[in-house]
């Protein structure tokens, strides 16, 4: 923590030690989802945390891609966080082990302050870097991808991770912190969606994803796509799997207006509980 008149320089890339690659499964990740990427993300996030959180202190580290903080508010024990920088991902590691500490509203509040500082830092960078986009997520070991978290929208969690995250105190802490943060909002731009055509590869991807769960809601899916029961029965006698769901999509598409097609499909998928498939068609962005 700087005293008045003191000047120090934060130069993590000047460290001569090897980078750290030790990841933790129950950490949150800031994921840059755009092509454009800020080169000095480690420095800008560190600066934002030190600027916006008066009880944050830097902890000495050796690895060039690791930054550690100790948070010392007036009430309660210290909270330790490590930021691991890995190309387009920044992993936020909550290092405390005590169960009572991880459950406390105080820890959730500190993590919330940290996320707000990170969002403000990247928001500032977005004024300098065109089309900079980022999300905050938790890692899915089963699908080897991220489940993104939002302040105003239910997260896209698979059945496996739904149970895992509810049992893991660190994951629960980050999920609550994102909700309280208020700067990680899912945004649907309906005007933009109307201008975007539904591409053939998106149709195929959607058909394959629907086919994985078609036995659960196939009749309901067909009714949403305005397929009569007799027609569905005939198609089921000839086709199965993604070929069947693709035919349902194509039949529905032939009766719709192209400029509204993608948004209508996203709406139907959300109504049927296929939020994860809808998000593939309508990728989330951070609302500034």
PDB file of C-alpha atoms in Angstrom:
ATOM      1  CA  UNK A   1       0.000   0.000   0.000  1.00  0.00           C
ATOM      2  CA  UNK A   2       1.492   3.320  -1.082  1.00  0.00           C
ATOM      3  CA  UNK A   3       1.998   6.157   1.341  1.00  0.00           C
ATOM      4  CA  UNK A   4       1.566   9.733   0.223  1.00  0.00           C
ATOM      5  CA  UNK A   5       4.436  10.796  -2.001  1.00  0.00           C
ATOM      6  CA  UNK A   6       5.750   7.252  -2.583  1.00  0.00           C
ATOM      7  CA  UNK A   7       6.107   5.883  -6.128  1.00  0.00           C
ATOM      8  CA  UNK A   8       6.645   2.243  -7.030  1.00  0.00           C
ATOM      9  CA  UNK A   9       6.594   0.362 -10.347  1.00  0.00           C
ATOM     10  CA  UNK A  10       4.738  -2.886 -10.960  1.00  0.00           C
ATOM     11  CA  UNK A  11       6.705  -4.815 -13.605  1.00  0.00           C
ATOM     12  CA  UNK A  12       5.727  -8.514 -13.526  1.00  0.00           C
ATOM     13  CA  UNK A  13       7.263  -9.191 -16.949  1.00  0.00           C
ATOM     14  CA  UNK A  14      10.647  -8.137 -15.575  1.00  0.00           C
ATOM     15  CA  UNK A  15      10.717 -11.233 -13.368  1.00  0.00           C
ATOM     16  CA  UNK A  16      13.165 -13.835 -14.635  1.00  0.00           C
ATOM     17  CA  UNK A  17      11.457 -16.910 -13.172  1.00  0.00           C
ATOM     18  CA  UNK A  18       9.381 -19.324 -15.242  1.00  0.00           C
ATOM     19  CA  UNK A  19       5.599 -18.750 -15.488  1.00  0.00           C
ATOM     20  CA  UNK A  20       3.220 -20.620 -13.215  1.00  0.00           C
ATOM     21  CA  UNK A  21       0.682 -22.989 -14.806  1.00  0.00           C
ATOM     22  CA  UNK A  22      -0.888 -24.519 -11.683  1.00  0.00           C
ATOM     23  CA  UNK A  23      -4.618 -24.142 -12.218  1.00  0.00           C
ATOM     24  CA  UNK A  24      -7.394 -24.770  -9.705  1.00  0.00           C
ATOM     25  CA  UNK A  25     -10.680 -26.315 -10.859  1.00  0.00           C
ATOM     26  CA  UNK A  26     -12.795 -24.255  -8.462  1.00  0.00           C
ATOM     27  CA  UNK A  27     -11.517 -20.867  -9.590  1.00  0.00           C
ATOM     28  CA  UNK A  28     -13.338 -18.214 -11.589  1.00  0.00           C
ATOM     29  CA  UNK A  29     -11.914 -17.153 -14.952  1.00  0.00           C
ATOM     30  CA  UNK A  30     -12.033 -13.860 -16.801  1.00  0.00           C
ATOM     31  CA  UNK A  31     -12.106 -14.934 -20.438  1.00  0.00           C
ATOM     32  CA  UNK A  32     -11.346 -12.544 -23.292  1.00  0.00           C
ATOM     33  CA  UNK A  33     -13.789 -13.686 -26.002  1.00  0.00           C
ATOM     34  CA  UNK A  34     -12.850 -11.158 -28.686  1.00  0.00           C
ATOM     35  CA  UNK A  35      -9.980 -11.246 -31.153  1.00  0.00           C
ATOM     36  CA  UNK A  36      -8.561  -8.027 -29.764  1.00  0.00           C
ATOM     37  CA  UNK A  37      -6.689  -8.481 -26.501  1.00  0.00           C
ATOM     38  CA  UNK A  38      -5.019  -5.993 -24.101  1.00  0.00           C
ATOM     39  CA  UNK A  39      -1.291  -6.714 -23.836  1.00  0.00           C
ATOM     40  CA  UNK A  40      -0.938  -5.350 -20.296  1.00  0.00           C
ATOM     41  CA  UNK A  41      -4.003  -6.932 -18.710  1.00  0.00           C
ATOM     42  CA  UNK A  42      -2.030  -8.044 -15.630  1.00  0.00           C
ATOM     43  CA  UNK A  43      -0.902  -4.521 -14.862  1.00  0.00           C
ATOM     44  CA  UNK A  44      -4.269  -2.860 -15.572  1.00  0.00           C
ATOM     45  CA  UNK A  45      -6.235  -5.283 -13.357  1.00  0.00           C
ATOM     46  CA  UNK A  46      -3.682  -4.942 -10.556  1.00  0.00           C
ATOM     47  CA  UNK A  47      -3.847  -1.150 -10.787  1.00  0.00           C
ATOM     48  CA  UNK A  48      -7.661  -1.205 -10.666  1.00  0.00           C
ATOM     49  CA  UNK A  49      -7.767  -3.438  -7.570  1.00  0.00           C
ATOM     50  CA  UNK A  50      -5.260  -1.270  -5.720  1.00  0.00           C
ATOM     51  CA  UNK A  51      -7.135   1.873  -6.757  1.00  0.00           C
ATOM     52  CA  UNK A  52     -10.700   0.793  -5.967  1.00  0.00           C
ATOM     53  CA  UNK A  53     -10.166  -1.453  -2.918  1.00  0.00           C
ATOM     54  CA  UNK A  54      -8.465   0.449  -0.067  1.00  0.00           C
ATOM     55  CA  UNK A  55      -7.846  -2.683   2.002  1.00  0.00           C
ATOM     56  CA  UNK A  56      -6.011  -4.564  -0.808  1.00  0.00           C
ATOM     57  CA  UNK A  57      -2.286  -5.282  -0.479  1.00  0.00           C
ATOM     58  CA  UNK A  58       0.126  -6.845  -2.965  1.00  0.00           C
ATOM     59  CA  UNK A  59       1.986  -9.983  -1.864  1.00  0.00           C
ATOM     60  CA  UNK A  60       5.447 -10.693  -3.274  1.00  0.00           C
ATOM     61  CA  UNK A  61       5.554 -13.469  -5.882  1.00  0.00           C
ATOM     62  CA  UNK A  62       8.214 -14.847  -8.206  1.00  0.00           C
ATOM     63  CA  UNK A  63       6.320 -16.094 -11.272  1.00  0.00           C
ATOM     64  CA  UNK A  64       5.924 -13.519 -14.020  1.00  0.00           C
ATOM     65  CA  UNK A  65       2.282 -14.459 -14.722  1.00  0.00           C
ATOM     66  CA  UNK A  66       1.063 -14.592 -11.090  1.00  0.00           C
ATOM     67  CA  UNK A  67      -0.161 -11.753  -8.873  1.00  0.00           C
ATOM     68  CA  UNK A  68      -1.196 -12.287  -5.252  1.00  0.00           C
ATOM     69  CA  UNK A  69      -3.326 -10.036  -3.079  1.00  0.00           C
ATOM     70  CA  UNK A  70      -4.125 -10.014   0.615  1.00  0.00           C
ATOM     71  CA  UNK A  71      -7.312  -8.230   1.611  1.00  0.00           C
ATOM     72  CA  UNK A  72      -7.338  -6.856   5.152  1.00  0.00           C
ATOM     73  CA  UNK A  73     -10.626  -5.161   6.005  1.00  0.00           C
ATOM     74  CA  UNK A  74     -11.172  -4.053   9.586  1.00  0.00           C
ATOM     75  CA  UNK A  75     -13.405  -6.984  10.508  1.00  0.00           C
ATOM     76  CA  UNK A  76     -12.316 -10.615  10.362  1.00  0.00           C
ATOM     77  CA  UNK A  77      -9.374 -12.603   8.973  1.00  0.00           C
ATOM     78  CA  UNK A  78      -7.359 -11.883   5.843  1.00  0.00           C
ATOM     79  CA  UNK A  79      -8.626 -13.059   2.456  1.00  0.00           C
ATOM     80  CA  UNK A  80      -5.967 -14.217  -0.022  1.00  0.00           C
ATOM     81  CA  UNK A  81      -6.472 -14.249  -3.793  1.00  0.00           C
ATOM     82  CA  UNK A  82      -4.100 -15.147  -6.613  1.00  0.00           C
ATOM     83  CA  UNK A  83      -4.498 -14.030 -10.221  1.00  0.00           C
ATOM     84  CA  UNK A  84      -3.002 -16.442 -12.745  1.00  0.00           C
ATOM     85  CA  UNK A  85      -2.608 -14.934 -16.235  1.00  0.00           C
ATOM     86  CA  UNK A  86      -2.743 -17.443 -19.111  1.00  0.00           C
ATOM     87  CA  UNK A  87      -3.010 -15.740 -22.518  1.00  0.00           C
ATOM     88  CA  UNK A  88      -6.709 -14.893 -23.008  1.00  0.00           C
ATOM     89  CA  UNK A  89      -7.713 -16.188 -19.563  1.00  0.00           C
ATOM     90  CA  UNK A  90      -7.151 -14.757 -16.105  1.00  0.00           C
ATOM     91  CA  UNK A  91      -7.823 -17.264 -13.322  1.00  0.00           C
ATOM     92  CA  UNK A  92      -9.049 -15.872 -10.002  1.00  0.00           C
ATOM     93  CA  UNK A  93      -7.976 -18.255  -7.249  1.00  0.00           C
ATOM     94  CA  UNK A  94      -9.486 -17.945  -3.761  1.00  0.00           C
ATOM     95  CA  UNK A  95      -6.735 -19.391  -1.542  1.00  0.00           C
ATOM     96  CA  UNK A  96      -8.388 -19.524   1.895  1.00  0.00           C
ATOM     97  CA  UNK A  97      -9.147 -23.007   3.248  1.00  0.00           C
ATOM     98  CA  UNK A  98     -11.314 -22.294   6.291  1.00  0.00           C
ATOM     99  CA  UNK A  99     -14.912 -23.354   5.620  1.00  0.00           C
ATOM    100  CA  UNK A 100     -16.420 -20.604   7.764  1.00  0.00           C
ATOM    101  CA  UNK A 101     -14.401 -17.980   5.897  1.00  0.00           C
ATOM    102  CA  UNK A 102     -15.450 -19.316   2.480  1.00  0.00           C
ATOM    103  CA  UNK A 103     -19.115 -19.300   3.527  1.00  0.00           C
ATOM    104  CA  UNK A 104     -19.093 -15.800   4.988  1.00  0.00           C
ATOM    105  CA  UNK A 105     -20.873 -12.839   3.397  1.00  0.00           C
ATOM    106  CA  UNK A 106     -17.701 -10.868   4.067  1.00  0.00           C
ATOM    107  CA  UNK A 107     -15.693 -13.087   1.680  1.00  0.00           C
ATOM    108  CA  UNK A 108     -18.430 -12.859  -0.943  1.00  0.00           C
ATOM    109  CA  UNK A 109     -18.336  -9.071  -0.546  1.00  0.00           C
ATOM    110  CA  UNK A 110     -14.573  -8.975  -1.094  1.00  0.00           C
ATOM    111  CA  UNK A 111     -14.850 -11.163  -4.199  1.00  0.00           C
ATOM    112  CA  UNK A 112     -17.623  -8.852  -5.427  1.00  0.00           C
ATOM    113  CA  UNK A 113     -15.345  -5.811  -4.989  1.00  0.00           C
ATOM    114  CA  UNK A 114     -12.597  -7.648  -6.884  1.00  0.00           C
ATOM    115  CA  UNK A 115     -14.894  -8.464  -9.813  1.00  0.00           C
ATOM    116  CA  UNK A 116     -16.122  -4.870  -9.982  1.00  0.00           C
ATOM    117  CA  UNK A 117     -12.535  -3.608 -10.102  1.00  0.00           C
ATOM    118  CA  UNK A 118     -11.682  -6.095 -12.874  1.00  0.00           C
ATOM    119  CA  UNK A 119     -14.740  -5.105 -14.916  1.00  0.00           C
ATOM    120  CA  UNK A 120     -13.925  -1.416 -14.513  1.00  0.00           C
ATOM    121  CA  UNK A 121     -10.354  -2.041 -15.665  1.00  0.00           C
ATOM    122  CA  UNK A 122     -11.466  -3.902 -18.781  1.00  0.00           C
ATOM    123  CA  UNK A 123     -14.233  -1.392 -19.426  1.00  0.00           C
ATOM    124  CA  UNK A 124     -11.576   1.309 -19.497  1.00  0.00           C
ATOM    125  CA  UNK A 125      -9.541  -0.811 -21.912  1.00  0.00           C
ATOM    126  CA  UNK A 126     -12.591  -1.197 -24.153  1.00  0.00           C
ATOM    127  CA  UNK A 127     -12.444   2.542 -24.789  1.00  0.00           C
ATOM    128  CA  UNK A 128      -8.966   2.008 -26.264  1.00  0.00           C
ATOM    129  CA  UNK A 129      -9.361  -1.407 -27.920  1.00  0.00           C
ATOM    130  CA  UNK A 130     -12.138  -1.825 -30.458  1.00  0.00           C
ATOM    131  CA  UNK A 131     -14.643  -4.668 -29.876  1.00  0.00           C
ATOM    132  CA  UNK A 132     -13.000  -5.869 -26.655  1.00  0.00           C
ATOM    133  CA  UNK A 133     -15.325  -8.461 -25.091  1.00  0.00           C
ATOM    134  CA  UNK A 134     -14.913 -10.599 -21.991  1.00  0.00           C
ATOM    135  CA  UNK A 135     -16.901 -12.933 -19.766  1.00  0.00           C
ATOM    136  CA  UNK A 136     -16.560 -14.443 -16.317  1.00  0.00           C
ATOM    137  CA  UNK A 137     -16.991 -18.187 -16.000  1.00  0.00           C
ATOM    138  CA  UNK A 138     -16.304 -21.430 -14.180  1.00  0.00           C
ATOM    139  CA  UNK A 139     -14.493 -24.332 -15.820  1.00  0.00           C
ATOM    140  CA  UNK A 140     -16.430 -27.452 -16.835  1.00  0.00           C
ATOM    141  CA  UNK A 141     -14.162 -30.501 -16.566  1.00  0.00           C
ATOM    142  CA  UNK A 142     -16.654 -32.706 -18.420  1.00  0.00           C
ATOM    143  CA  UNK A 143     -17.098 -30.522 -21.507  1.00  0.00           C
ATOM    144  CA  UNK A 144     -13.670 -28.805 -21.306  1.00  0.00           C
ATOM    145  CA  UNK A 145     -15.220 -25.376 -21.672  1.00  0.00           C
ATOM    146  CA  UNK A 146     -16.510 -22.484 -19.557  1.00  0.00           C
ATOM    147  CA  UNK A 147     -19.917 -21.949 -18.029  1.00  0.00           C
ATOM    148  CA  UNK A 148     -20.360 -18.179 -18.109  1.00  0.00           C
ATOM    149  CA  UNK A 149     -21.890 -16.381 -15.124  1.00  0.00           C
ATOM    150  CA  UNK A 150     -24.146 -13.314 -15.212  1.00  0.00           C
ATOM    151  CA  UNK A 151     -25.566 -10.771 -12.786  1.00  0.00           C
ATOM    152  CA  UNK A 152     -28.991 -10.646 -14.441  1.00  0.00           C
ATOM    153  CA  UNK A 153     -29.359 -14.040 -16.128  1.00  0.00           C
ATOM    154  CA  UNK A 154     -29.295 -17.673 -15.028  1.00  0.00           C
ATOM    155  CA  UNK A 155     -25.994 -19.328 -15.833  1.00  0.00           C
ATOM    156  CA  UNK A 156     -25.717 -22.059 -18.452  1.00  0.00           C
ATOM    157  CA  UNK A 157     -24.706 -25.009 -16.230  1.00  0.00           C
ATOM    158  CA  UNK A 158     -24.697 -28.638 -17.306  1.00  0.00           C
ATOM    159  CA  UNK A 159     -26.248 -31.208 -14.953  1.00  0.00           C
ATOM    160  CA  UNK A 160     -22.833 -32.383 -13.788  1.00  0.00           C
ATOM    161  CA  UNK A 161     -21.570 -28.911 -12.881  1.00  0.00           C
ATOM    162  CA  UNK A 162     -24.876 -27.893 -11.278  1.00  0.00           C
ATOM    163  CA  UNK A 163     -24.256 -30.429  -8.523  1.00  0.00           C
ATOM    164  CA  UNK A 164     -20.498 -29.850  -8.304  1.00  0.00           C
ATOM    165  CA  UNK A 165     -20.755 -26.066  -7.983  1.00  0.00           C
ATOM    166  CA  UNK A 166     -23.478 -26.269  -5.319  1.00  0.00           C
ATOM    167  CA  UNK A 167     -21.185 -28.423  -3.168  1.00  0.00           C
ATOM    168  CA  UNK A 168     -18.007 -26.407  -3.764  1.00  0.00           C
ATOM    169  CA  UNK A 169     -17.739 -23.374  -1.450  1.00  0.00           C
ATOM    170  CA  UNK A 170     -15.345 -21.456  -3.709  1.00  0.00           C
ATOM    171  CA  UNK A 171     -17.571 -21.887  -6.755  1.00  0.00           C
ATOM    172  CA  UNK A 172     -20.625 -20.831  -4.752  1.00  0.00           C
ATOM    173  CA  UNK A 173     -18.740 -17.774  -3.541  1.00  0.00           C
ATOM    174  CA  UNK A 174     -17.857 -16.668  -7.092  1.00  0.00           C
ATOM    175  CA  UNK A 175     -21.390 -17.334  -8.353  1.00  0.00           C
ATOM    176  CA  UNK A 176     -22.864 -15.157  -5.587  1.00  0.00           C
ATOM    177  CA  UNK A 177     -20.222 -12.482  -6.172  1.00  0.00           C
ATOM    178  CA  UNK A 178     -21.092 -12.251  -9.885  1.00  0.00           C
ATOM    179  CA  UNK A 179     -24.782 -11.810  -8.992  1.00  0.00           C
ATOM    180  CA  UNK A 180     -23.932  -9.003  -6.552  1.00  0.00           C
ATOM    181  CA  UNK A 181     -21.364  -7.394  -8.860  1.00  0.00           C
ATOM    182  CA  UNK A 182     -23.969  -5.946 -11.217  1.00  0.00           C
ATOM    183  CA  UNK A 183     -21.453  -5.390 -14.039  1.00  0.00           C
ATOM    184  CA  UNK A 184     -21.634  -8.826 -15.686  1.00  0.00           C
ATOM    185  CA  UNK A 185     -24.952  -8.643 -17.493  1.00  0.00           C
ATOM    186  CA  UNK A 186     -26.210 -10.840 -20.289  1.00  0.00           C
ATOM    187  CA  UNK A 187     -27.494  -8.669 -23.113  1.00  0.00           C
ATOM    188  CA  UNK A 188     -29.651  -9.622 -26.066  1.00  0.00           C
ATOM    189  CA  UNK A 189     -29.616  -7.101 -28.879  1.00  0.00           C
ATOM    190  CA  UNK A 190     -32.861  -7.921 -30.661  1.00  0.00           C
ATOM    191  CA  UNK A 191     -32.251  -5.447 -33.483  1.00  0.00           C
ATOM    192  CA  UNK A 192     -28.860  -6.970 -34.153  1.00  0.00           C
ATOM    193  CA  UNK A 193     -30.289 -10.495 -34.069  1.00  0.00           C
ATOM    194  CA  UNK A 194     -32.938  -9.581 -36.618  1.00  0.00           C
ATOM    195  CA  UNK A 195     -30.251  -8.410 -39.014  1.00  0.00           C
ATOM    196  CA  UNK A 196     -28.186 -11.581 -38.612  1.00  0.00           C
ATOM    197  CA  UNK A 197     -29.214 -14.513 -40.812  1.00  0.00           C
ATOM    198  CA  UNK A 198     -29.361 -18.043 -39.450  1.00  0.00           C
ATOM    199  CA  UNK A 199     -26.362 -19.726 -41.074  1.00  0.00           C
ATOM    200  CA  UNK A 200     -26.485 -23.349 -42.344  1.00  0.00           C
ATOM    201  CA  UNK A 201     -23.721 -24.368 -39.928  1.00  0.00           C
ATOM    202  CA  UNK A 202     -25.719 -22.883 -37.044  1.00  0.00           C
ATOM    203  CA  UNK A 203     -28.774 -24.883 -38.127  1.00  0.00           C
ATOM    204  CA  UNK A 204     -26.709 -28.078 -38.222  1.00  0.00           C
ATOM    205  CA  UNK A 205     -25.116 -27.394 -34.831  1.00  0.00           C
ATOM    206  CA  UNK A 206     -28.528 -26.676 -33.295  1.00  0.00           C
ATOM    207  CA  UNK A 207     -30.007 -29.867 -34.800  1.00  0.00           C
ATOM    208  CA  UNK A 208     -27.183 -31.984 -33.366  1.00  0.00           C
ATOM    209  CA  UNK A 209     -27.500 -30.414 -29.917  1.00  0.00           C
ATOM    210  CA  UNK A 210     -31.286 -30.921 -29.917  1.00  0.00           C
ATOM    211  CA  UNK A 211     -30.836 -34.538 -30.980  1.00  0.00           C
ATOM    212  CA  UNK A 212     -28.966 -35.263 -27.733  1.00  0.00           C
ATOM    213  CA  UNK A 213     -32.193 -34.603 -25.778  1.00  0.00           C
ATOM    214  CA  UNK A 214     -34.852 -35.236 -28.409  1.00  0.00           C
ATOM    215  CA  UNK A 215     -36.569 -38.102 -26.557  1.00  0.00           C
ATOM    216  CA  UNK A 216     -37.416 -35.790 -23.658  1.00  0.00           C
ATOM    217  CA  UNK A 217     -39.362 -33.092 -25.519  1.00  0.00           C
ATOM    218  CA  UNK A 218     -39.658 -34.202 -29.146  1.00  0.00           C
ATOM    219  CA  UNK A 219     -43.449 -33.809 -29.321  1.00  0.00           C
ATOM    220  CA  UNK A 220     -43.278 -30.408 -27.642  1.00  0.00           C
ATOM    221  CA  UNK A 221     -40.388 -29.403 -29.890  1.00  0.00           C
ATOM    222  CA  UNK A 222     -42.374 -30.416 -32.974  1.00  0.00           C
ATOM    223  CA  UNK A 223     -45.411 -28.427 -31.819  1.00  0.00           C
ATOM    224  CA  UNK A 224     -43.229 -25.335 -31.301  1.00  0.00           C
ATOM    225  CA  UNK A 225     -41.947 -25.809 -34.848  1.00  0.00           C
ATOM    226  CA  UNK A 226     -45.572 -26.107 -36.034  1.00  0.00           C
ATOM    227  CA  UNK A 227     -45.207 -29.745 -37.103  1.00  0.00           C
ATOM    228  CA  UNK A 228     -48.438 -31.726 -37.052  1.00  0.00           C
ATOM    229  CA  UNK A 229     -48.446 -35.040 -35.076  1.00  0.00           C
ATOM    230  CA  UNK A 230     -49.079 -37.050 -38.265  1.00  0.00           C
ATOM    231  CA  UNK A 231     -46.114 -35.436 -40.006  1.00  0.00           C
ATOM    232  CA  UNK A 232     -43.890 -36.041 -36.974  1.00  0.00           C
ATOM    233  CA  UNK A 233     -44.881 -39.716 -36.869  1.00  0.00           C
ATOM    234  CA  UNK A 234     -44.077 -40.092 -40.577  1.00  0.00           C
ATOM    235  CA  UNK A 235     -40.663 -38.447 -40.151  1.00  0.00           C
ATOM    236  CA  UNK A 236     -39.863 -40.622 -37.116  1.00  0.00           C
ATOM    237  CA  UNK A 237     -40.505 -43.710 -39.251  1.00  0.00           C
ATOM    238  CA  UNK A 238     -37.795 -42.665 -41.717  1.00  0.00           C
ATOM    239  CA  UNK A 239     -35.267 -40.620 -39.746  1.00  0.00           C
ATOM    240  CA  UNK A 240     -33.670 -40.406 -36.328  1.00  0.00           C
ATOM    241  CA  UNK A 241     -31.020 -38.452 -34.445  1.00  0.00           C
ATOM    242  CA  UNK A 242     -29.838 -35.112 -35.768  1.00  0.00           C
ATOM    243  CA  UNK A 243     -31.285 -35.820 -39.227  1.00  0.00           C
ATOM    244  CA  UNK A 244     -34.774 -35.832 -37.710  1.00  0.00           C
ATOM    245  CA  UNK A 245     -34.274 -32.616 -35.740  1.00  0.00           C
ATOM    246  CA  UNK A 246     -32.697 -30.998 -38.806  1.00  0.00           C
ATOM    247  CA  UNK A 247     -35.802 -31.795 -40.852  1.00  0.00           C
ATOM    248  CA  UNK A 248     -37.997 -30.264 -38.126  1.00  0.00           C
ATOM    249  CA  UNK A 249     -35.868 -27.119 -38.242  1.00  0.00           C
ATOM    250  CA  UNK A 250     -35.958 -26.925 -42.037  1.00  0.00           C
ATOM    251  CA  UNK A 251     -39.728 -27.362 -42.118  1.00  0.00           C
ATOM    252  CA  UNK A 252     -40.147 -24.588 -39.559  1.00  0.00           C
ATOM    253  CA  UNK A 253     -37.647 -22.350 -41.390  1.00  0.00           C
ATOM    254  CA  UNK A 254     -39.571 -22.582 -44.654  1.00  0.00           C
ATOM    255  CA  UNK A 255     -42.534 -20.767 -43.078  1.00  0.00           C
ATOM    256  CA  UNK A 256     -40.628 -17.975 -41.354  1.00  0.00           C
ATOM    257  CA  UNK A 257     -39.261 -14.573 -42.365  1.00  0.00           C
ATOM    258  CA  UNK A 258     -35.486 -14.625 -42.700  1.00  0.00           C
ATOM    259  CA  UNK A 259     -34.844 -11.334 -40.871  1.00  0.00           C
ATOM    260  CA  UNK A 260     -36.523 -12.613 -37.673  1.00  0.00           C
ATOM    261  CA  UNK A 261     -35.430 -16.241 -37.922  1.00  0.00           C
ATOM    262  CA  UNK A 262     -32.512 -16.403 -35.495  1.00  0.00           C
ATOM    263  CA  UNK A 263     -34.225 -14.469 -32.722  1.00  0.00           C
ATOM    264  CA  UNK A 264     -37.396 -16.562 -33.028  1.00  0.00           C
ATOM    265  CA  UNK A 265     -35.344 -19.745 -32.737  1.00  0.00           C
ATOM    266  CA  UNK A 266     -33.492 -18.396 -29.684  1.00  0.00           C
ATOM    267  CA  UNK A 267     -36.841 -17.575 -28.052  1.00  0.00           C
ATOM    268  CA  UNK A 268     -38.234 -21.072 -28.736  1.00  0.00           C
ATOM    269  CA  UNK A 269     -35.104 -22.758 -27.354  1.00  0.00           C
ATOM    270  CA  UNK A 270     -35.257 -20.691 -24.166  1.00  0.00           C
ATOM    271  CA  UNK A 271     -38.968 -21.477 -23.718  1.00  0.00           C
ATOM    272  CA  UNK A 272     -38.227 -25.214 -24.017  1.00  0.00           C
ATOM    273  CA  UNK A 273     -35.422 -25.043 -21.457  1.00  0.00           C
ATOM    274  CA  UNK A 274     -32.563 -25.346 -23.956  1.00  0.00           C
ATOM    275  CA  UNK A 275     -30.756 -22.240 -22.670  1.00  0.00           C
ATOM    276  CA  UNK A 276     -27.311 -23.653 -23.445  1.00  0.00           C
ATOM    277  CA  UNK A 277     -28.222 -24.203 -27.131  1.00  0.00           C
ATOM    278  CA  UNK A 278     -29.788 -20.732 -27.320  1.00  0.00           C
ATOM    279  CA  UNK A 279     -26.576 -19.203 -25.985  1.00  0.00           C
ATOM    280  CA  UNK A 280     -24.589 -20.884 -28.765  1.00  0.00           C
ATOM    281  CA  UNK A 281     -26.744 -18.993 -31.283  1.00  0.00           C
ATOM    282  CA  UNK A 282     -26.786 -15.764 -29.310  1.00  0.00           C
ATOM    283  CA  UNK A 283     -23.367 -15.457 -27.595  1.00  0.00           C
ATOM    284  CA  UNK A 284     -23.307 -13.345 -24.431  1.00  0.00           C
ATOM    285  CA  UNK A 285     -21.414 -10.121 -24.038  1.00  0.00           C
ATOM    286  CA  UNK A 286     -20.630  -7.861 -21.132  1.00  0.00           C
ATOM    287  CA  UNK A 287     -22.941  -4.862 -20.878  1.00  0.00           C
ATOM    288  CA  UNK A 288     -21.031  -1.648 -20.318  1.00  0.00           C
TER     289      UNK A 288
END
